[in-house]
């Protein structure tokens, strides 16, 4: 479970990015953060794995202040998927998926099995894709690998920051469908940032509407549609 307790962020130049930000995300829940550009979505995400420090307030994971965790263990337990597909270009897909499991000293066979399982989960034939390099994949395929790479070492939390926004509408719709199916299988805590309301409503168990650094409304998609 992730909890933001009265979090505030003011950047050194005086920009107020977040204020009065309190939010509880339950274990296994898929929460979408939606709001216009600049409303503080990315700042919120980066605070969870301590890329950004709040000015005040506390963030808890499983009721423990995130500052008390070892930072490496904290980050290993959080998968992060970004808009810019950040696959390592000189590595094969298998090697890309293996990065975090290797840091965690998984055995080679275990990593191989995990890579196969993950590729199959998103409809990419492992015998074909394991040995390819990122530039031999389409944009949608690279983004799928970006998603499964974040899952590789079984993190409990997955943060996704507009992961599909660079894709064409068809790949995007396919990936939205895939990610819903994936979530049925893995049941992880997912925080998904988007500025597309349809995407937020389609994916989230819970949708968190933000504006100018504040939460306007948190509700199920059904409730949001009924009470806009
Ligand atoms: P979003 O992800 O919703 O587009 P961000 O969290 O990136 O919003 O940004 C929130 C606000 O903080 C914006 O006004 C943005 O310009 C500002 N901001 C983000 N990063 C920095 C920074 N490093 N220094 C100063 N201001 C920043
Ligand atoms: P898109 O329509 O998304 O732009 P591409 O034209 O990049 O897709 O790729 C179409 C298909 O060809 C994809 O399945 C991709 O895996 C495959 N492909 C692309 N480049 C290569 C390559 N250099 N070697 C082998 N297969 C490739």
PDB file of N, CA, C and O in Angstrom, residues 29-99:
ATOM      1  N   UNK A  29      -4.133  -2.418  -6.391  1.00  0.00           N
ATOM      2  CA  UNK A  29      -5.040  -1.475  -7.043  1.00  0.00           C
ATOM      3  C   UNK A  29      -4.357  -0.820  -8.251  1.00  0.00           C
ATOM      4  O   UNK A  29      -3.164  -0.555  -8.223  1.00  0.00           O
ATOM      5  N   UNK A  30      -5.140  -0.523  -9.270  1.00  0.00           N
ATOM      6  CA  UNK A  30      -4.652   0.175 -10.461  1.00  0.00           C
ATOM      7  C   UNK A  30      -5.217   1.589 -10.399  1.00  0.00           C
ATOM      8  O   UNK A  30      -6.413   1.799 -10.571  1.00  0.00           O
ATOM      9  N   UNK A  31      -4.343   2.546 -10.102  1.00  0.00           N
ATOM     10  CA  UNK A  31      -4.793   3.934  -9.972  1.00  0.00           C
ATOM     11  C   UNK A  31      -4.253   4.751 -11.130  1.00  0.00           C
ATOM     12  O   UNK A  31      -3.062   4.675 -11.449  1.00  0.00           O
ATOM     13  N   UNK A  32      -5.116   5.517 -11.777  1.00  0.00           N
ATOM     14  CA  UNK A  32      -4.638   6.419 -12.818  1.00  0.00           C
ATOM     15  C   UNK A  32      -4.625   7.841 -12.273  1.00  0.00           C
ATOM     16  O   UNK A  32      -5.561   8.265 -11.604  1.00  0.00           O
ATOM     17  N   UNK A  33      -3.528   8.551 -12.538  1.00  0.00           N
ATOM     18  CA  UNK A  33      -3.420   9.969 -12.191  1.00  0.00           C
ATOM     19  C   UNK A  33      -3.635  10.741 -13.480  1.00  0.00           C
ATOM     20  O   UNK A  33      -2.901  10.557 -14.448  1.00  0.00           O
ATOM     21  N   UNK A  34      -4.629  11.601 -13.473  1.00  0.00           N
ATOM     22  CA  UNK A  34      -4.952  12.335 -14.695  1.00  0.00           C
ATOM     23  C   UNK A  34      -5.045  13.824 -14.395  1.00  0.00           C
ATOM     24  O   UNK A  34      -5.532  14.227 -13.339  1.00  0.00           O
ATOM     25  N   UNK A  35      -4.577  14.622 -15.331  1.00  0.00           N
ATOM     26  CA  UNK A  35      -4.651  16.064 -15.174  1.00  0.00           C
ATOM     27  C   UNK A  35      -3.816  16.717 -16.258  1.00  0.00           C
ATOM     28  O   UNK A  35      -3.011  16.052 -16.898  1.00  0.00           O
ATOM     29  N   UNK A  36      -4.004  18.025 -16.459  1.00  0.00           N
ATOM     30  CA  UNK A  36      -3.279  18.707 -17.528  1.00  0.00           C
ATOM     31  C   UNK A  36      -1.773  18.727 -17.269  1.00  0.00           C
ATOM     32  O   UNK A  36      -1.326  18.547 -16.145  1.00  0.00           O
ATOM     33  N   UNK A  37      -1.033  18.967 -18.323  1.00  0.00           N
ATOM     34  CA  UNK A  37       0.410  19.068 -18.231  1.00  0.00           C
ATOM     35  C   UNK A  37       0.793  20.096 -17.161  1.00  0.00           C
ATOM     36  O   UNK A  37       0.189  21.146 -17.069  1.00  0.00           O
ATOM     37  N   UNK A  38       1.751  19.731 -16.327  1.00  0.00           N
ATOM     38  CA  UNK A  38       2.225  20.659 -15.297  1.00  0.00           C
ATOM     39  C   UNK A  38       1.476  20.581 -13.977  1.00  0.00           C
ATOM     40  O   UNK A  38       1.790  21.307 -13.040  1.00  0.00           O
ATOM     41  N   UNK A  39       0.496  19.666 -13.859  1.00  0.00           N
ATOM     42  CA  UNK A  39      -0.302  19.622 -12.624  1.00  0.00           C
ATOM     43  C   UNK A  39       0.381  18.839 -11.505  1.00  0.00           C
ATOM     44  O   UNK A  39      -0.131  18.773 -10.396  1.00  0.00           O
ATOM     45  N   UNK A  40       1.529  18.214 -11.801  1.00  0.00           N
ATOM     46  CA  UNK A  40       2.282  17.558 -10.730  1.00  0.00           C
ATOM     47  C   UNK A  40       2.302  16.038 -10.784  1.00  0.00           C
ATOM     48  O   UNK A  40       2.755  15.384  -9.840  1.00  0.00           O
ATOM     49  N   UNK A  41       1.876  15.454 -11.888  1.00  0.00           N
ATOM     50  CA  UNK A  41       1.792  13.993 -11.981  1.00  0.00           C
ATOM     51  C   UNK A  41       3.169  13.335 -11.880  1.00  0.00           C
ATOM     52  O   UNK A  41       3.372  12.410 -11.093  1.00  0.00           O
ATOM     53  N   UNK A  42       4.110  13.826 -12.682  1.00  0.00           N
ATOM     54  CA  UNK A  42       5.445  13.218 -12.688  1.00  0.00           C
ATOM     55  C   UNK A  42       6.148  13.433 -11.356  1.00  0.00           C
ATOM     56  O   UNK A  42       6.820  12.530 -10.839  1.00  0.00           O
ATOM     57  N   UNK A  43       5.973  14.617 -10.782  1.00  0.00           N
ATOM     58  CA  UNK A  43       6.550  14.895  -9.465  1.00  0.00           C
ATOM     59  C   UNK A  43       6.047  13.862  -8.457  1.00  0.00           C
ATOM     60  O   UNK A  43       6.833  13.296  -7.677  1.00  0.00           O
ATOM     61  N   UNK A  44       4.760  13.569  -8.488  1.00  0.00           N
ATOM     62  CA  UNK A  44       4.163  12.579  -7.585  1.00  0.00           C
ATOM     63  C   UNK A  44       4.842  11.222  -7.733  1.00  0.00           C
ATOM     64  O   UNK A  44       5.241  10.593  -6.749  1.00  0.00           O
ATOM     65  N   UNK A  45       5.002  10.797  -8.983  1.00  0.00           N
ATOM     66  CA  UNK A  45       5.596   9.476  -9.245  1.00  0.00           C
ATOM     67  C   UNK A  45       7.037   9.418  -8.761  1.00  0.00           C
ATOM     68  O   UNK A  45       7.458   8.445  -8.130  1.00  0.00           O
ATOM     69  N   UNK A  46       7.798  10.470  -9.095  1.00  0.00           N
ATOM     70  CA  UNK A  46       9.235  10.441  -8.782  1.00  0.00           C
ATOM     71  C   UNK A  46       9.491  10.463  -7.281  1.00  0.00           C
ATOM     72  O   UNK A  46      10.545  10.042  -6.829  1.00  0.00           O
ATOM     73  N   UNK A  47       8.512  10.943  -6.520  1.00  0.00           N
ATOM     74  CA  UNK A  47       8.698  10.945  -5.074  1.00  0.00           C
ATOM     75  C   UNK A  47       8.599   9.537  -4.495  1.00  0.00           C
ATOM     76  O   UNK A  47       9.195   9.252  -3.462  1.00  0.00           O
ATOM     77  N   UNK A  48       7.847   8.664  -5.175  1.00  0.00           N
ATOM     78  CA  UNK A  48       7.656   7.308  -4.640  1.00  0.00           C
ATOM     79  C   UNK A  48       8.975   6.535  -4.606  1.00  0.00           C
ATOM     80  O   UNK A  48       9.243   5.802  -3.657  1.00  0.00           O
ATOM     81  N   UNK A  49       9.813   6.695  -5.638  1.00  0.00           N
ATOM     82  CA  UNK A  49      11.107   5.989  -5.550  1.00  0.00           C
ATOM     83  C   UNK A  49      12.254   6.934  -5.199  1.00  0.00           C
ATOM     84  O   UNK A  49      13.410   6.641  -5.468  1.00  0.00           O
ATOM     85  N   UNK A  50      11.898   8.037  -4.587  1.00  0.00           N
ATOM     86  CA  UNK A  50      12.864   8.989  -4.026  1.00  0.00           C
ATOM     87  C   UNK A  50      13.799   9.601  -5.050  1.00  0.00           C
ATOM     88  O   UNK A  50      14.942   9.907  -4.753  1.00  0.00           O
ATOM     89  N   UNK A  51      13.306   9.802  -6.268  1.00  0.00           N
ATOM     90  CA  UNK A  51      14.069  10.610  -7.223  1.00  0.00           C
ATOM     91  C   UNK A  51      13.884  12.082  -6.862  1.00  0.00           C
ATOM     92  O   UNK A  51      14.704  12.922  -7.207  1.00  0.00           O
ATOM     93  N   UNK A  52      12.765  12.394  -6.197  1.00  0.00           N
ATOM     94  CA  UNK A  52      12.479  13.752  -5.734  1.00  0.00           C
ATOM     95  C   UNK A  52      12.053  13.672  -4.273  1.00  0.00           C
ATOM     96  O   UNK A  52      11.305  12.771  -3.885  1.00  0.00           O
ATOM     97  N   UNK A  53      12.543  14.604  -3.497  1.00  0.00           N
ATOM     98  CA  UNK A  53      12.251  14.667  -2.060  1.00  0.00           C
ATOM     99  C   UNK A  53      11.086  15.637  -1.838  1.00  0.00           C
ATOM    100  O   UNK A  53      11.114  16.750  -2.355  1.00  0.00           O
ATOM    101  N   UNK A  54      10.066  15.248  -1.065  1.00  0.00           N
ATOM    102  CA  UNK A  54       9.002  16.217  -0.772  1.00  0.00           C
ATOM    103  C   UNK A  54       9.543  17.370   0.074  1.00  0.00           C
ATOM    104  O   UNK A  54      10.481  17.173   0.846  1.00  0.00           O
ATOM    105  N   UNK A  55       8.948  18.554  -0.070  1.00  0.00           N
ATOM    106  CA  UNK A  55       9.322  19.691   0.778  1.00  0.00           C
ATOM    107  C   UNK A  55       8.789  19.461   2.190  1.00  0.00           C
ATOM    108  O   UNK A  55       9.460  19.742   3.178  1.00  0.00           O
ATOM    109  N   UNK A  56       7.555  18.932   2.259  1.00  0.00           N
ATOM    110  CA  UNK A  56       7.028  18.483   3.555  1.00  0.00           C
ATOM    111  C   UNK A  56       6.029  17.363   3.314  1.00  0.00           C
ATOM    112  O   UNK A  56       5.633  17.109   2.180  1.00  0.00           O
ATOM    113  N   UNK A  57       5.654  16.702   4.393  1.00  0.00           N
ATOM    114  CA  UNK A  57       4.758  15.549   4.266  1.00  0.00           C
ATOM    115  C   UNK A  57       5.556  14.258   4.171  1.00  0.00           C
ATOM    116  O   UNK A  57       6.784  14.288   4.083  1.00  0.00           O
ATOM    117  N   UNK A  58       4.837  13.148   4.211  1.00  0.00           N
ATOM    118  CA  UNK A  58       5.492  11.838   4.262  1.00  0.00           C
ATOM    119  C   UNK A  58       4.834  10.880   3.279  1.00  0.00           C
ATOM    120  O   UNK A  58       3.627  10.938   3.063  1.00  0.00           O
ATOM    121  N   UNK A  59       5.649  10.013   2.722  1.00  0.00           N
ATOM    122  CA  UNK A  59       5.128   8.947   1.864  1.00  0.00           C
ATOM    123  C   UNK A  59       5.442   7.610   2.546  1.00  0.00           C
ATOM    124  O   UNK A  59       6.564   7.398   3.007  1.00  0.00           O
ATOM    125  N   UNK A  60       4.428   6.782   2.628  1.00  0.00           N
ATOM    126  CA  UNK A  60       4.579   5.475   3.260  1.00  0.00           C
ATOM    127  C   UNK A  60       4.363   4.372   2.228  1.00  0.00           C
ATOM    128  O   UNK A  60       3.494   4.492   1.362  1.00  0.00           O
ATOM    129  N   UNK A  61       5.134   3.322   2.349  1.00  0.00           N
ATOM    130  CA  UNK A  61       4.843   2.092   1.617  1.00  0.00           C
ATOM    131  C   UNK A  61       4.675   1.012   2.680  1.00  0.00           C
ATOM    132  O   UNK A  61       5.561   0.832   3.521  1.00  0.00           O
ATOM    133  N   UNK A  62       3.553   0.340   2.655  1.00  0.00           N
ATOM    134  CA  UNK A  62       3.198  -0.634   3.699  1.00  0.00           C
ATOM    135  C   UNK A  62       3.417  -0.064   5.105  1.00  0.00           C
ATOM    136  O   UNK A  62       4.077  -0.679   5.941  1.00  0.00           O
ATOM    137  N   UNK A  63       2.889   1.124   5.289  1.00  0.00           N
ATOM    138  CA  UNK A  63       2.914   1.801   6.594  1.00  0.00           C
ATOM    139  C   UNK A  63       4.310   2.184   7.096  1.00  0.00           C
ATOM    140  O   UNK A  63       4.471   2.543   8.263  1.00  0.00           O
ATOM    141  N   UNK A  64       5.306   2.077   6.224  1.00  0.00           N
ATOM    142  CA  UNK A  64       6.662   2.462   6.616  1.00  0.00           C
ATOM    143  C   UNK A  64       7.099   3.680   5.795  1.00  0.00           C
ATOM    144  O   UNK A  64       6.967   3.673   4.566  1.00  0.00           O
ATOM    145  N   UNK A  65       7.596   4.700   6.463  1.00  0.00           N
ATOM    146  CA  UNK A  65       8.121   5.891   5.798  1.00  0.00           C
ATOM    147  C   UNK A  65       9.177   5.459   4.778  1.00  0.00           C
ATOM    148  O   UNK A  65      10.126   4.742   5.137  1.00  0.00           O
ATOM    149  N   UNK A  66       9.044   5.880   3.531  1.00  0.00           N
ATOM    150  CA  UNK A  66       9.981   5.391   2.497  1.00  0.00           C
ATOM    151  C   UNK A  66      11.429   5.785   2.785  1.00  0.00           C
ATOM    152  O   UNK A  66      12.344   5.154   2.287  1.00  0.00           O
ATOM    153  N   UNK A  67      11.628   6.821   3.585  1.00  0.00           N
ATOM    154  CA  UNK A  67      13.004   7.227   3.914  1.00  0.00           C
ATOM    155  C   UNK A  67      13.720   6.220   4.807  1.00  0.00           C
ATOM    156  O   UNK A  67      14.942   6.256   4.914  1.00  0.00           O
ATOM    157  N   UNK A  68      12.967   5.332   5.426  1.00  0.00           N
ATOM    158  CA  UNK A  68      13.612   4.347   6.303  1.00  0.00           C
ATOM    159  C   UNK A  68      14.056   3.097   5.539  1.00  0.00           C
ATOM    160  O   UNK A  68      14.820   2.301   6.051  1.00  0.00           O
ATOM    161  N   UNK A  69      13.595   2.947   4.285  1.00  0.00           N
ATOM    162  CA  UNK A  69      14.050   1.802   3.483  1.00  0.00           C
ATOM    163  C   UNK A  69      15.445   2.084   2.930  1.00  0.00           C
ATOM    164  O   UNK A  69      15.800   3.234   2.653  1.00  0.00           O
ATOM    165  N   UNK A  70      16.212   1.035   2.722  1.00  0.00           N
ATOM    166  CA  UNK A  70      17.434   1.133   1.935  1.00  0.00           C
ATOM    167  C   UNK A  70      17.023   1.559   0.517  1.00  0.00           C
ATOM    168  O   UNK A  70      16.128   0.957  -0.081  1.00  0.00           O
ATOM    169  N   UNK A  71      17.689   2.585  -0.019  1.00  0.00           N
ATOM    170  CA  UNK A  71      17.210   3.165  -1.282  1.00  0.00           C
ATOM    171  C   UNK A  71      17.252   2.170  -2.447  1.00  0.00           C
ATOM    172  O   UNK A  71      16.378   2.159  -3.309  1.00  0.00           O
ATOM    173  N   UNK A  72      18.257   1.286  -2.457  1.00  0.00           N
ATOM    174  CA  UNK A  72      18.341   0.305  -3.545  1.00  0.00           C
ATOM    175  C   UNK A  72      17.209  -0.705  -3.452  1.00  0.00           C
ATOM    176  O   UNK A  72      16.586  -1.052  -4.454  1.00  0.00           O
ATOM    177  N   UNK A  73      16.950  -1.150  -2.223  1.00  0.00           N
ATOM    178  CA  UNK A  73      15.855  -2.106  -2.054  1.00  0.00           C
ATOM    179  C   UNK A  73      14.527  -1.471  -2.401  1.00  0.00           C
ATOM    180  O   UNK A  73      13.668  -2.092  -3.020  1.00  0.00           O
ATOM    181  N   UNK A  74      14.382  -0.208  -2.028  1.00  0.00           N
ATOM    182  CA  UNK A  74      13.158   0.519  -2.381  1.00  0.00           C
ATOM    183  C   UNK A  74      12.977   0.522  -3.901  1.00  0.00           C
ATOM    184  O   UNK A  74      11.929   0.165  -4.422  1.00  0.00           O
ATOM    185  N   UNK A  75      14.033   0.911  -4.609  1.00  0.00           N
ATOM    186  CA  UNK A  75      13.922   1.047  -6.073  1.00  0.00           C
ATOM    187  C   UNK A  75      13.796  -0.301  -6.775  1.00  0.00           C
ATOM    188  O   UNK A  75      13.130  -0.395  -7.794  1.00  0.00           O
ATOM    189  N   UNK A  76      14.444  -1.325  -6.249  1.00  0.00           N
ATOM    190  CA  UNK A  76      14.314  -2.652  -6.858  1.00  0.00           C
ATOM    191  C   UNK A  76      12.897  -3.178  -6.737  1.00  0.00           C
ATOM    192  O   UNK A  76      12.470  -4.029  -7.506  1.00  0.00           O
ATOM    193  N   UNK A  77      12.217  -2.690  -5.734  1.00  0.00           N
ATOM    194  CA  UNK A  77      10.862  -3.177  -5.508  1.00  0.00           C
ATOM    195  C   UNK A  77       9.809  -2.346  -6.243  1.00  0.00           C
ATOM    196  O   UNK A  77       8.621  -2.556  -6.088  1.00  0.00           O
ATOM    197  N   UNK A  78      10.291  -1.387  -7.023  1.00  0.00           N
ATOM    198  CA  UNK A  78       9.380  -0.521  -7.779  1.00  0.00           C
ATOM    199  C   UNK A  78       9.783  -0.557  -9.247  1.00  0.00           C
ATOM    200  O   UNK A  78      10.907  -0.213  -9.592  1.00  0.00           O
ATOM    201  N   UNK A  79       8.882  -1.004 -10.097  1.00  0.00           N
ATOM    202  CA  UNK A  79       9.144  -0.972 -11.537  1.00  0.00           C
ATOM    203  C   UNK A  79       8.735   0.389 -12.079  1.00  0.00           C
ATOM    204  O   UNK A  79       7.712   0.930 -11.675  1.00  0.00           O
ATOM    205  N   UNK A  80       9.541   0.952 -12.965  1.00  0.00           N
ATOM    206  CA  UNK A  80       9.239   2.281 -13.493  1.00  0.00           C
ATOM    207  C   UNK A  80       9.208   2.207 -15.023  1.00  0.00           C
ATOM    208  O   UNK A  80      10.177   1.766 -15.637  1.00  0.00           O
ATOM    209  N   UNK A  81       8.112   2.626 -15.611  1.00  0.00           N
ATOM    210  CA  UNK A  81       8.001   2.645 -17.073  1.00  0.00           C
ATOM    211  C   UNK A  81       7.797   4.086 -17.511  1.00  0.00           C
ATOM    212  O   UNK A  81       6.903   4.768 -17.017  1.00  0.00           O
ATOM    213  N   UNK A  82       8.636   4.539 -18.431  1.00  0.00           N
ATOM    214  CA  UNK A  82       8.576   5.937 -18.865  1.00  0.00           C
ATOM    215  C   UNK A  82       8.040   6.048 -20.278  1.00  0.00           C
ATOM    216  O   UNK A  82       7.989   5.076 -21.022  1.00  0.00           O
ATOM    217  N   UNK A  83       7.670   7.283 -20.625  1.00  0.00           N
ATOM    218  CA  UNK A  83       7.182   7.565 -21.971  1.00  0.00           C
ATOM    219  C   UNK A  83       8.263   7.278 -23.014  1.00  0.00           C
ATOM    220  O   UNK A  83       8.022   6.629 -24.018  1.00  0.00           O
ATOM    221  N   UNK A  84       9.464   7.792 -22.733  1.00  0.00           N
ATOM    222  CA  UNK A  84      10.584   7.502 -23.631  1.00  0.00           C
ATOM    223  C   UNK A  84      11.017   6.083 -23.352  1.00  0.00           C
ATOM    224  O   UNK A  84      11.431   5.770 -22.247  1.00  0.00           O
ATOM    225  N   UNK A  85      10.921   5.249 -24.374  1.00  0.00           N
ATOM    226  CA  UNK A  85      11.310   3.867 -24.184  1.00  0.00           C
ATOM    227  C   UNK A  85      12.801   3.859 -23.922  1.00  0.00           C
ATOM    228  O   UNK A  85      13.592   4.241 -24.770  1.00  0.00           O
ATOM    229  N   UNK A  86      13.192   3.464 -22.742  1.00  0.00           N
ATOM    230  CA  UNK A  86      14.597   3.572 -22.387  1.00  0.00           C
ATOM    231  C   UNK A  86      15.268   2.208 -22.396  1.00  0.00           C
ATOM    232  O   UNK A  86      16.007   1.864 -21.489  1.00  0.00           O
ATOM    233  N   UNK A  87      15.009   1.409 -23.442  1.00  0.00           N
ATOM    234  CA  UNK A  87      15.725   0.133 -23.551  1.00  0.00           C
ATOM    235  C   UNK A  87      17.181   0.432 -23.893  1.00  0.00           C
ATOM    236  O   UNK A  87      17.461   1.415 -24.576  1.00  0.00           O
ATOM    237  N   UNK A  88      18.085  -0.409 -23.404  1.00  0.00           N
ATOM    238  CA  UNK A  88      19.498  -0.208 -23.739  1.00  0.00           C
ATOM    239  C   UNK A  88      19.715  -0.695 -25.167  1.00  0.00           C
ATOM    240  O   UNK A  88      19.506  -1.872 -25.458  1.00  0.00           O
ATOM    241  N   UNK A  89      20.120   0.204 -26.077  1.00  0.00           N
ATOM    242  CA  UNK A  89      20.138  -0.129 -27.501  1.00  0.00           C
ATOM    243  C   UNK A  89      21.147  -1.211 -27.879  1.00  0.00           C
ATOM    244  O   UNK A  89      20.917  -1.954 -28.825  1.00  0.00           O
ATOM    245  N   UNK A  90      22.260  -1.316 -27.127  1.00  0.00           N
ATOM    246  CA  UNK A  90      23.297  -2.275 -27.500  1.00  0.00           C
ATOM    247  C   UNK A  90      23.050  -3.654 -26.906  1.00  0.00           C
ATOM    248  O   UNK A  90      23.802  -4.580 -27.147  1.00  0.00           O
ATOM    249  N   UNK A  91      21.988  -3.784 -26.104  1.00  0.00           N
ATOM    250  CA  UNK A  91      21.704  -5.084 -25.484  1.00  0.00           C
ATOM    251  C   UNK A  91      20.537  -5.757 -26.187  1.00  0.00           C
ATOM    252  O   UNK A  91      19.648  -5.094 -26.714  1.00  0.00           O
ATOM    253  N   UNK A  92      20.533  -7.095 -26.140  1.00  0.00           N
ATOM    254  CA  UNK A  92      19.380  -7.827 -26.666  1.00  0.00           C
ATOM    255  C   UNK A  92      18.194  -7.605 -25.722  1.00  0.00           C
ATOM    256  O   UNK A  92      18.353  -7.102 -24.611  1.00  0.00           O
ATOM    257  N   UNK A  93      17.020  -8.046 -26.182  1.00  0.00           N
ATOM    258  CA  UNK A  93      15.823  -7.927 -25.351  1.00  0.00           C
ATOM    259  C   UNK A  93      15.989  -8.745 -24.072  1.00  0.00           C
ATOM    260  O   UNK A  93      15.674  -8.283 -22.979  1.00  0.00           O
ATOM    261  N   UNK A  94      16.548  -9.934 -24.215  1.00  0.00           N
ATOM    262  CA  UNK A  94      16.779 -10.769 -23.026  1.00  0.00           C
ATOM    263  C   UNK A  94      17.697 -10.053 -22.033  1.00  0.00           C
ATOM    264  O   UNK A  94      17.441 -10.037 -20.825  1.00  0.00           O
ATOM    265  N   UNK A  95      18.763  -9.452 -22.547  1.00  0.00           N
ATOM    266  CA  UNK A  95      19.701  -8.739 -21.665  1.00  0.00           C
ATOM    267  C   UNK A  95      19.030  -7.521 -21.007  1.00  0.00           C
ATOM    268  O   UNK A  95      19.284  -7.209 -19.848  1.00  0.00           O
ATOM    269  N   UNK A  96      18.174  -6.856 -21.786  1.00  0.00           N
ATOM    270  CA  UNK A  96      17.434  -5.719 -21.226  1.00  0.00           C
ATOM    271  C   UNK A  96      16.555  -6.152 -20.062  1.00  0.00           C
ATOM    272  O   UNK A  96      16.526  -5.506 -19.018  1.00  0.00           O
ATOM    273  N   UNK A  97      15.857  -7.265 -20.256  1.00  0.00           N
ATOM    274  CA  UNK A  97      14.950  -7.744 -19.210  1.00  0.00           C
ATOM    275  C   UNK A  97      15.742  -8.198 -17.982  1.00  0.00           C
ATOM    276  O   UNK A  97      15.282  -8.094 -16.851  1.00  0.00           O
ATOM    277  N   UNK A  98      16.982  -8.654 -18.224  1.00  0.00           N
ATOM    278  CA  UNK A  98      17.780  -9.260 -17.151  1.00  0.00           C
ATOM    279  C   UNK A  98      18.447  -8.251 -16.211  1.00  0.00           C
ATOM    280  O   UNK A  98      18.966  -8.643 -15.167  1.00  0.00           O
ATOM    281  N   UNK A  99      18.421  -6.958 -16.551  1.00  0.00           N
ATOM    282  CA  UNK A  99      19.230  -5.990 -15.794  1.00  0.00           C
ATOM    283  C   UNK A  99      18.958  -6.023 -14.284  1.00  0.00           C
ATOM    284  O   UNK A  99      19.879  -6.224 -13.493  1.00  0.00           O
TER     285      UNK A  99
END
